[in-house]
GROMACS .gro file of N, CA and C in nm:
model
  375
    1UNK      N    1   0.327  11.885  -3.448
    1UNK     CA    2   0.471  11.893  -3.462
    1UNK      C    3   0.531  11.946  -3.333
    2UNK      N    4   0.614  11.946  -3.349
    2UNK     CA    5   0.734  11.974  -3.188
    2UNK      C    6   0.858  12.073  -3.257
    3UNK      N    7   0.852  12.176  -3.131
    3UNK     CA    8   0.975  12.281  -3.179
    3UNK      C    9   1.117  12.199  -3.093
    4UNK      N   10   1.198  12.175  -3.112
    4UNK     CA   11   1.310  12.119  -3.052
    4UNK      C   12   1.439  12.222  -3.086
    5UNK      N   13   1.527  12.225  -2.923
    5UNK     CA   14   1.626  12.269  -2.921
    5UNK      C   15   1.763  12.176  -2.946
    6UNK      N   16   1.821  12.163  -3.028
    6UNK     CA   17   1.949  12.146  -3.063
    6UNK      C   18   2.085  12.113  -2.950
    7UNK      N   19   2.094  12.108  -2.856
    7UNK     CA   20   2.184  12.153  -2.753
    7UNK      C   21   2.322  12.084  -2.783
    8UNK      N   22   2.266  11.957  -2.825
    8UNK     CA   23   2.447  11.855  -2.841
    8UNK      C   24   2.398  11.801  -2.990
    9UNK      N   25   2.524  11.785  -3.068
    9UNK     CA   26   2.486  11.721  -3.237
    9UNK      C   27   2.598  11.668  -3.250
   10UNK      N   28   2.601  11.503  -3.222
   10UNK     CA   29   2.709  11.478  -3.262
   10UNK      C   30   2.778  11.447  -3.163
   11UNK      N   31   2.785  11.442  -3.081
   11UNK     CA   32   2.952  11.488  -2.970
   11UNK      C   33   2.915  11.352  -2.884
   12UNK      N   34   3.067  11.313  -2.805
   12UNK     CA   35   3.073  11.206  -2.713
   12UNK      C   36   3.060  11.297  -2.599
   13UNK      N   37   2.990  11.232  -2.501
   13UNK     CA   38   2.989  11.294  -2.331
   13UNK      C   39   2.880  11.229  -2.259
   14UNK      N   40   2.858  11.249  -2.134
   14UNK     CA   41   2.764  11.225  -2.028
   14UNK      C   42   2.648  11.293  -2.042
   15UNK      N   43   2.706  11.480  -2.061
   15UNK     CA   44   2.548  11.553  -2.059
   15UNK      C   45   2.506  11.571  -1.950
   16UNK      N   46   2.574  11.483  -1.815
   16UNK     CA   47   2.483  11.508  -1.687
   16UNK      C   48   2.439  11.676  -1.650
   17UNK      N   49   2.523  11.785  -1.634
   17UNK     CA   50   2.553  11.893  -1.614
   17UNK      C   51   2.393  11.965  -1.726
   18UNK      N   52   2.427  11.971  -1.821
   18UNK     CA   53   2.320  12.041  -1.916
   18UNK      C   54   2.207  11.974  -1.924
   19UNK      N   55   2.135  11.818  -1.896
   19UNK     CA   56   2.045  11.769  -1.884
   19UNK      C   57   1.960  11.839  -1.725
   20UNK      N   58   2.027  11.860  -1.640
   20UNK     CA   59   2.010  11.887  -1.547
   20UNK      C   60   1.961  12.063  -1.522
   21UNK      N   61   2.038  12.095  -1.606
   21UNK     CA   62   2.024  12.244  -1.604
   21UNK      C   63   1.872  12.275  -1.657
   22UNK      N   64   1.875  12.179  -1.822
   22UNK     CA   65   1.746  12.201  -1.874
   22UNK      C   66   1.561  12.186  -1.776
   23UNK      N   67   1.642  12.061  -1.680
   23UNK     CA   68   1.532  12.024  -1.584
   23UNK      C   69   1.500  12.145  -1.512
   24UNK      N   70   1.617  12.191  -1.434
   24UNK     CA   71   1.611  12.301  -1.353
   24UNK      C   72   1.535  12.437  -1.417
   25UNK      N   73   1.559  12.495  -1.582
   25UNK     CA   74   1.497  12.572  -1.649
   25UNK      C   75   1.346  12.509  -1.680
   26UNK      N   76   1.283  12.403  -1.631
   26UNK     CA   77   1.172  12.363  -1.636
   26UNK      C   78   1.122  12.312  -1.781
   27UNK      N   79   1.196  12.269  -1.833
   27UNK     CA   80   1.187  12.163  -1.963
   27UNK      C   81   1.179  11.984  -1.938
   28UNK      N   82   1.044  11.962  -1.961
   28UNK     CA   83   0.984  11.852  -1.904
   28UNK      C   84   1.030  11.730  -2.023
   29UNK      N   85   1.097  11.750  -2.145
   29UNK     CA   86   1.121  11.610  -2.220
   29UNK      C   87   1.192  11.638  -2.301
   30UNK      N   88   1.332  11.564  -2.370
   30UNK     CA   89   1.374  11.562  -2.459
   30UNK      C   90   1.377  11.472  -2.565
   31UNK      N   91   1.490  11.508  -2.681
   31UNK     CA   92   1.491  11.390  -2.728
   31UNK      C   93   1.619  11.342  -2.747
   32UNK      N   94   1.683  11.264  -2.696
   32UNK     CA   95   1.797  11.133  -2.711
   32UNK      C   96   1.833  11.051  -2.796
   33UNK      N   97   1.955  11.109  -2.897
   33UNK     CA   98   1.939  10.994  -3.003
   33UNK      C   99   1.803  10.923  -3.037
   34UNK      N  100   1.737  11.047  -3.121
   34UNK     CA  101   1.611  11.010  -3.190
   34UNK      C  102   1.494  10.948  -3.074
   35UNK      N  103   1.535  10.927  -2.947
   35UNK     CA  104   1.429  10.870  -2.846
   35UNK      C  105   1.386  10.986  -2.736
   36UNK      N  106   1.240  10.983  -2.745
   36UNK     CA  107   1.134  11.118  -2.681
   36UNK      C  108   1.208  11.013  -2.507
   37UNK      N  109   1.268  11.129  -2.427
   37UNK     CA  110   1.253  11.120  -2.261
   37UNK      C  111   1.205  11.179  -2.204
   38UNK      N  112   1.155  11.140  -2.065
   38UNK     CA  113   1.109  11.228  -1.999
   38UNK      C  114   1.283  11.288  -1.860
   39UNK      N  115   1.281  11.417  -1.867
   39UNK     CA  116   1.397  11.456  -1.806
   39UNK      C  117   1.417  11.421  -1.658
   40UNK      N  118   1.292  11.381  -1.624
   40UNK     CA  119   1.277  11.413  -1.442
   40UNK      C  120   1.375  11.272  -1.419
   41UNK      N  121   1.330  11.187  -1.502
   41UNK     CA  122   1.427  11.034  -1.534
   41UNK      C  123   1.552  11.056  -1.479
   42UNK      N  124   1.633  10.942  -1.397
   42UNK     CA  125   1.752  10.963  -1.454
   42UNK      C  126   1.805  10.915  -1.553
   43UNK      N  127   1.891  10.983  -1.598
   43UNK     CA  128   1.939  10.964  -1.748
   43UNK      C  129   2.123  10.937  -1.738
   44UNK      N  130   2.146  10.834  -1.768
   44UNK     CA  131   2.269  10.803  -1.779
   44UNK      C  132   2.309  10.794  -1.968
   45UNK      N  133   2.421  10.827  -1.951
   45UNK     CA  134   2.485  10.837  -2.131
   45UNK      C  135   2.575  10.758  -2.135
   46UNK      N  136   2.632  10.684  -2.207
   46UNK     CA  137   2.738  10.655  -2.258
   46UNK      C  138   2.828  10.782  -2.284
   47UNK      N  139   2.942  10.794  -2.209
   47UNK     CA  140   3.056  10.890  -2.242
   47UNK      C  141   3.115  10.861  -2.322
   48UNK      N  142   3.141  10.733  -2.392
   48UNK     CA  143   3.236  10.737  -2.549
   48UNK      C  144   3.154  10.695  -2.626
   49UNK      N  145   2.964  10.735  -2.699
   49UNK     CA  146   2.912  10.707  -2.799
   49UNK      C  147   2.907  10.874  -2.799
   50UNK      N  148   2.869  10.891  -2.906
   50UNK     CA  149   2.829  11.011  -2.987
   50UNK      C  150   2.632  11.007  -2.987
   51UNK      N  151   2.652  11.141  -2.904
   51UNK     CA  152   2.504  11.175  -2.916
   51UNK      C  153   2.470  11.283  -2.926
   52UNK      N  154   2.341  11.298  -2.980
   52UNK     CA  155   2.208  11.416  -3.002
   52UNK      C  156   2.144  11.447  -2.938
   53UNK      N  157   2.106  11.575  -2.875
   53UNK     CA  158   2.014  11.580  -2.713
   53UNK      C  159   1.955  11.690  -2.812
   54UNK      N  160   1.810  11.673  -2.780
   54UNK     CA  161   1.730  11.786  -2.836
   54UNK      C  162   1.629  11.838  -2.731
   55UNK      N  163   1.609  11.966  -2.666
   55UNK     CA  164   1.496  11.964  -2.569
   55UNK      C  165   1.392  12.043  -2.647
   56UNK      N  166   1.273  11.944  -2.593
   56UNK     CA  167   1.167  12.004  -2.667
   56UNK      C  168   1.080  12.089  -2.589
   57UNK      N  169   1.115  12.210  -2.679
   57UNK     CA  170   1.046  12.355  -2.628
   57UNK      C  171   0.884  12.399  -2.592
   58UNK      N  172   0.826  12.270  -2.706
   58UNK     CA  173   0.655  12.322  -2.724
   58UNK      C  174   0.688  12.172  -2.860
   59UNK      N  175   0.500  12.160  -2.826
   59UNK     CA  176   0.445  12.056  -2.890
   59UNK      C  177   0.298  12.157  -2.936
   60UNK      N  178   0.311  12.148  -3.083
   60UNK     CA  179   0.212  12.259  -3.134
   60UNK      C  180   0.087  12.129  -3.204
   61UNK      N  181  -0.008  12.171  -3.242
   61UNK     CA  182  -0.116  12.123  -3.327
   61UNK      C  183  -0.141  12.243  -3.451
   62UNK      N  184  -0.152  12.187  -3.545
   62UNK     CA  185  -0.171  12.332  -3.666
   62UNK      C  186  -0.335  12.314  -3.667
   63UNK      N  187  -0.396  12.437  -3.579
   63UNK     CA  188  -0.468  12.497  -3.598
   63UNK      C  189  -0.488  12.629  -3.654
   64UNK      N  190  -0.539  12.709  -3.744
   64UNK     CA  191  -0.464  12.829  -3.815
   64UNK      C  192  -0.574  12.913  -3.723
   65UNK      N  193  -0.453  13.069  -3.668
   65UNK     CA  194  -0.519  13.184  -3.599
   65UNK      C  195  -0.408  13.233  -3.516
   66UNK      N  196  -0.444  13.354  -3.495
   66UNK     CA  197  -0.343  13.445  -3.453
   66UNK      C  198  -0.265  13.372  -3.279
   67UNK      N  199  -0.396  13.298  -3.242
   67UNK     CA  200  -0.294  13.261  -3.063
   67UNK      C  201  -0.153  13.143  -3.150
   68UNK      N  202  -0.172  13.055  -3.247
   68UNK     CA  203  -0.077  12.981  -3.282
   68UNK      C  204   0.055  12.986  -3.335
   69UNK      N  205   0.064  13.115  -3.396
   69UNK     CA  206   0.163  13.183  -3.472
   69UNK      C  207   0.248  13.254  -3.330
   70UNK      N  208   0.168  13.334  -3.210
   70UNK     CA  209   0.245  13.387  -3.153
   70UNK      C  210   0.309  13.266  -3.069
   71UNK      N  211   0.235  13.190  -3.025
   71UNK     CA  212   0.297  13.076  -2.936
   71UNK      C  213   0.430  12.998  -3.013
   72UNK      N  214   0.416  12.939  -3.145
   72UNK     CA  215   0.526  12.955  -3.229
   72UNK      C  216   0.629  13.010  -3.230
   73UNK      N  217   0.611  13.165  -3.285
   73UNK     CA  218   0.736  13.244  -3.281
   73UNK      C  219   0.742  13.250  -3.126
   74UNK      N  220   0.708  13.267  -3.055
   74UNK     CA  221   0.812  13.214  -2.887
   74UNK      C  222   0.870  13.109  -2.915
   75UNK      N  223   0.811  12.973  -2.907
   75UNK     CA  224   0.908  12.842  -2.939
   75UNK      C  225   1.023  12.865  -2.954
   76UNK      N  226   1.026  12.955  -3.132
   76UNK     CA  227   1.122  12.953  -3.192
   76UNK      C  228   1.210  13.035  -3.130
   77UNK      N  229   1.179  13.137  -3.090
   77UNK     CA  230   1.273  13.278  -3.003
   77UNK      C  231   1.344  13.166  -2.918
   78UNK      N  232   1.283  13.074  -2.811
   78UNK     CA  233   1.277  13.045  -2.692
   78UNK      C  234   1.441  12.942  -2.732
   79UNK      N  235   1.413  12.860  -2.871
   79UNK     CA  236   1.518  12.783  -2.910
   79UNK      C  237   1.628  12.789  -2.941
   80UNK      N  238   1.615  12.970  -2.997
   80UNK     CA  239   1.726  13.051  -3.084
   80UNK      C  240   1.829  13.072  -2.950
   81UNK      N  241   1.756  13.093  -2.837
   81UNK     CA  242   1.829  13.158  -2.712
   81UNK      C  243   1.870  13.045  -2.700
   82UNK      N  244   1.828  12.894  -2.634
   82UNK     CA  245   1.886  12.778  -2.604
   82UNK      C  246   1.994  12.732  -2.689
   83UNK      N  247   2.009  12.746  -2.796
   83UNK     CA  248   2.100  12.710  -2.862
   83UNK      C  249   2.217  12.784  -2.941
   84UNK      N  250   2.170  12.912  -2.897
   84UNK     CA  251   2.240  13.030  -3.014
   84UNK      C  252   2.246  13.050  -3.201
   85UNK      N  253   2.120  12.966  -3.207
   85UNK     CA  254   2.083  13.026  -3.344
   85UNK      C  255   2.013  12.911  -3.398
   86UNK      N  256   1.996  12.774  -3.352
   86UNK     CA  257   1.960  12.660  -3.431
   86UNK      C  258   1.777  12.626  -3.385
   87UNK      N  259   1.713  12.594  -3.433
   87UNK     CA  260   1.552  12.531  -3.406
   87UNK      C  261   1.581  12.405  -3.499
   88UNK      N  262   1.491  12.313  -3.380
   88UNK     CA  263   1.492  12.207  -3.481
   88UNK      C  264   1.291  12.181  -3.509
   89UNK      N  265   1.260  12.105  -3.560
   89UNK     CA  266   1.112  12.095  -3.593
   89UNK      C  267   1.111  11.936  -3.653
   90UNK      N  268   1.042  11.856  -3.539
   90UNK     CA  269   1.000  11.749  -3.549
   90UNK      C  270   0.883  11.718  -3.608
   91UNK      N  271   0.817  11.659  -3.712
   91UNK     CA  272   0.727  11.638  -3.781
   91UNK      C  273   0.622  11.558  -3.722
   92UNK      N  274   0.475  11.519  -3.759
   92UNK     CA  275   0.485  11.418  -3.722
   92UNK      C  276   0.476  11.299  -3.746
   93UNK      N  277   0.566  11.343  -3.913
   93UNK     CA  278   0.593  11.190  -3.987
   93UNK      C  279   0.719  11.154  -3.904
   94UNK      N  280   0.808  11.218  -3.835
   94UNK     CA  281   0.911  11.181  -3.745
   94UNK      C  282   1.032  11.230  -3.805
   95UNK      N  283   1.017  11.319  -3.898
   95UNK     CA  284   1.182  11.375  -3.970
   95UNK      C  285   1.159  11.500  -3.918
   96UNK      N  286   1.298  11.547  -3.877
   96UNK     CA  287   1.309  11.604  -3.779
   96UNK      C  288   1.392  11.751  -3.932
   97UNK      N  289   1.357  11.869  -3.942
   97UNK     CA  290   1.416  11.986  -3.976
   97UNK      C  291   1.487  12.084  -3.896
   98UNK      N  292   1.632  12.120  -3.956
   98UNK     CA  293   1.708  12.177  -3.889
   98UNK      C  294   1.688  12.340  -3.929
   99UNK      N  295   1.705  12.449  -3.907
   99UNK     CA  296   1.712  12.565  -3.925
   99UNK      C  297   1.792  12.660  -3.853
  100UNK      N  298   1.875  12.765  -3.893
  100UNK     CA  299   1.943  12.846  -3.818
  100UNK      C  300   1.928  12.982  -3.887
  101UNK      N  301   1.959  13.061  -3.780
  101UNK     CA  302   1.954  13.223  -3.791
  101UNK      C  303   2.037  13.262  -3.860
  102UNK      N  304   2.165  13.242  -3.895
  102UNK     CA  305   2.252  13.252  -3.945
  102UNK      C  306   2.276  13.238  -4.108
  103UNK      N  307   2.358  13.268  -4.199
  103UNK     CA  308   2.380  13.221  -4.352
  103UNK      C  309   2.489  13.102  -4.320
  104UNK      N  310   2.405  13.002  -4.286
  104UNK     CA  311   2.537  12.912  -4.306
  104UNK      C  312   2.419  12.767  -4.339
  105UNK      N  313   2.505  12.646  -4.396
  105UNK     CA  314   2.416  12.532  -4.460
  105UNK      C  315   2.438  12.495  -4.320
  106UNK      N  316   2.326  12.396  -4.264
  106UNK     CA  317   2.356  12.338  -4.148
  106UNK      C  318   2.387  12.163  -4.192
  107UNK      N  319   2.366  12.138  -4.277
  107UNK     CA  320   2.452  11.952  -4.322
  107UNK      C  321   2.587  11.981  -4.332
  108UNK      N  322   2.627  12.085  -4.451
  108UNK     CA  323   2.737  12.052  -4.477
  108UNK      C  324   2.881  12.188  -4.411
  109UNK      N  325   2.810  12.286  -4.332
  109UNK     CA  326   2.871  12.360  -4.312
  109UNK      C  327   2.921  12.463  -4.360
  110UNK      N  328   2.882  12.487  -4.412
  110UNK     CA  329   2.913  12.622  -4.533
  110UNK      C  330   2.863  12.700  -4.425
  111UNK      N  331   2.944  12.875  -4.437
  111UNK     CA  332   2.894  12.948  -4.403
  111UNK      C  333   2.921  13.105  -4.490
  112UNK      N  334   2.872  13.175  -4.481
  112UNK     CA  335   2.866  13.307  -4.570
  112UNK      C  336   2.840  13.432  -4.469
  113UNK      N  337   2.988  13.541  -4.501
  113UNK     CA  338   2.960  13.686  -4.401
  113UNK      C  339   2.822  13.737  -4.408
  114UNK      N  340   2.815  13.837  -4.335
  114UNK     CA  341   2.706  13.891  -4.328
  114UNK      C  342   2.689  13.962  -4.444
  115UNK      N  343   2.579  14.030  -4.499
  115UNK     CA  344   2.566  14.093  -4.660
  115UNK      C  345   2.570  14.245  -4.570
  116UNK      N  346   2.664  14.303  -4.659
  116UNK     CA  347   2.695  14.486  -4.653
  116UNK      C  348   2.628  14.541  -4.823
  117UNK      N  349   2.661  14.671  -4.753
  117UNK     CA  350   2.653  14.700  -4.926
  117UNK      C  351   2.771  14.707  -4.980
  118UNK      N  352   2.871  14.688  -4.904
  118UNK     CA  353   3.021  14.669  -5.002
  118UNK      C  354   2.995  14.552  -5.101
  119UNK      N  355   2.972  14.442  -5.067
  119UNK     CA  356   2.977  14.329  -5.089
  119UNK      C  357   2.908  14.372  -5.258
  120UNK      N  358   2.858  14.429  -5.276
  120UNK     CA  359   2.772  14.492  -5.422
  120UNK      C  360   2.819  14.577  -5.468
  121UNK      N  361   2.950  14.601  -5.448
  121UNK     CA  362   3.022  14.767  -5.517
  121UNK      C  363   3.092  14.688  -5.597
  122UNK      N  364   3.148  14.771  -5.719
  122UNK     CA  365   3.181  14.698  -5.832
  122UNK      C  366   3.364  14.674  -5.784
  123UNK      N  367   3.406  14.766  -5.710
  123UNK     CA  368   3.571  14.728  -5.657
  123UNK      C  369   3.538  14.623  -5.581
  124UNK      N  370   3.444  14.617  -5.541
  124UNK     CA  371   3.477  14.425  -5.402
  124UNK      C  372   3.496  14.316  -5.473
  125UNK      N  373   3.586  14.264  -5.457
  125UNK     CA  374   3.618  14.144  -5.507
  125UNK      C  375   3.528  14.035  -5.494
   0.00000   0.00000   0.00000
């Protein structure tokens, strides 16, 4: 499976600027509207289609033991920072899972405050 960063979802643009950056941070492939690139490429976009840029952080094998889990949770750290809270996780049946740090649904957008202990007192509404 593959840890993937999130960077664009959705949106019309070029990308030249942040494709470039990712190269420069030494991220060797993404993925493009569902298609694995290699970054060193040049990469031209369509500026009025809507696209998905995912850079992929680490390409894991599930072997079970302690070096796999830590290399993992980096991935995931590594993605949380690239994107500010989202990991994505490519299978390798090819469906791709979204996840975020946050209480919020990532399809439909819902999101929920942070939990206090107010939120459990019998006056909070």
């Amino acid at each position: 499976f593959q840890i993937l960063a999130p960077i664009v979802r959705g949106r019309k643009g070029e990308y030249r600027k942040e494709l470039l950056e990712m190269r420069k941070a030494g991220y060797v492939r993404a993925r493009i509207d569902e298609k694995i690139v290699d970054l060193g490429e040049d990469l031209t976009l369509d500026k009025q289609k809507k696209h998905t840029i995912e850079i992929i952080v680490d390409r894991l094998v599930m072997k079970p033991g302690e070096a796999l889990m830590r290399r993992l949770a980096d991935s995931v750290e590594t993605s949380v920072k690239l994107t500010g809270g989202l990991v994505g996780v490519l299978t390798e049946d090819g469906q791709t899972r979204l996840y975020s740090d946050r209480l919020a649904c990532i399809k439909c957008g819902v999101s929920y405050p942070e939990v206090t202990p107010r939120v459990f007192s019998f006056n909070s509404p």
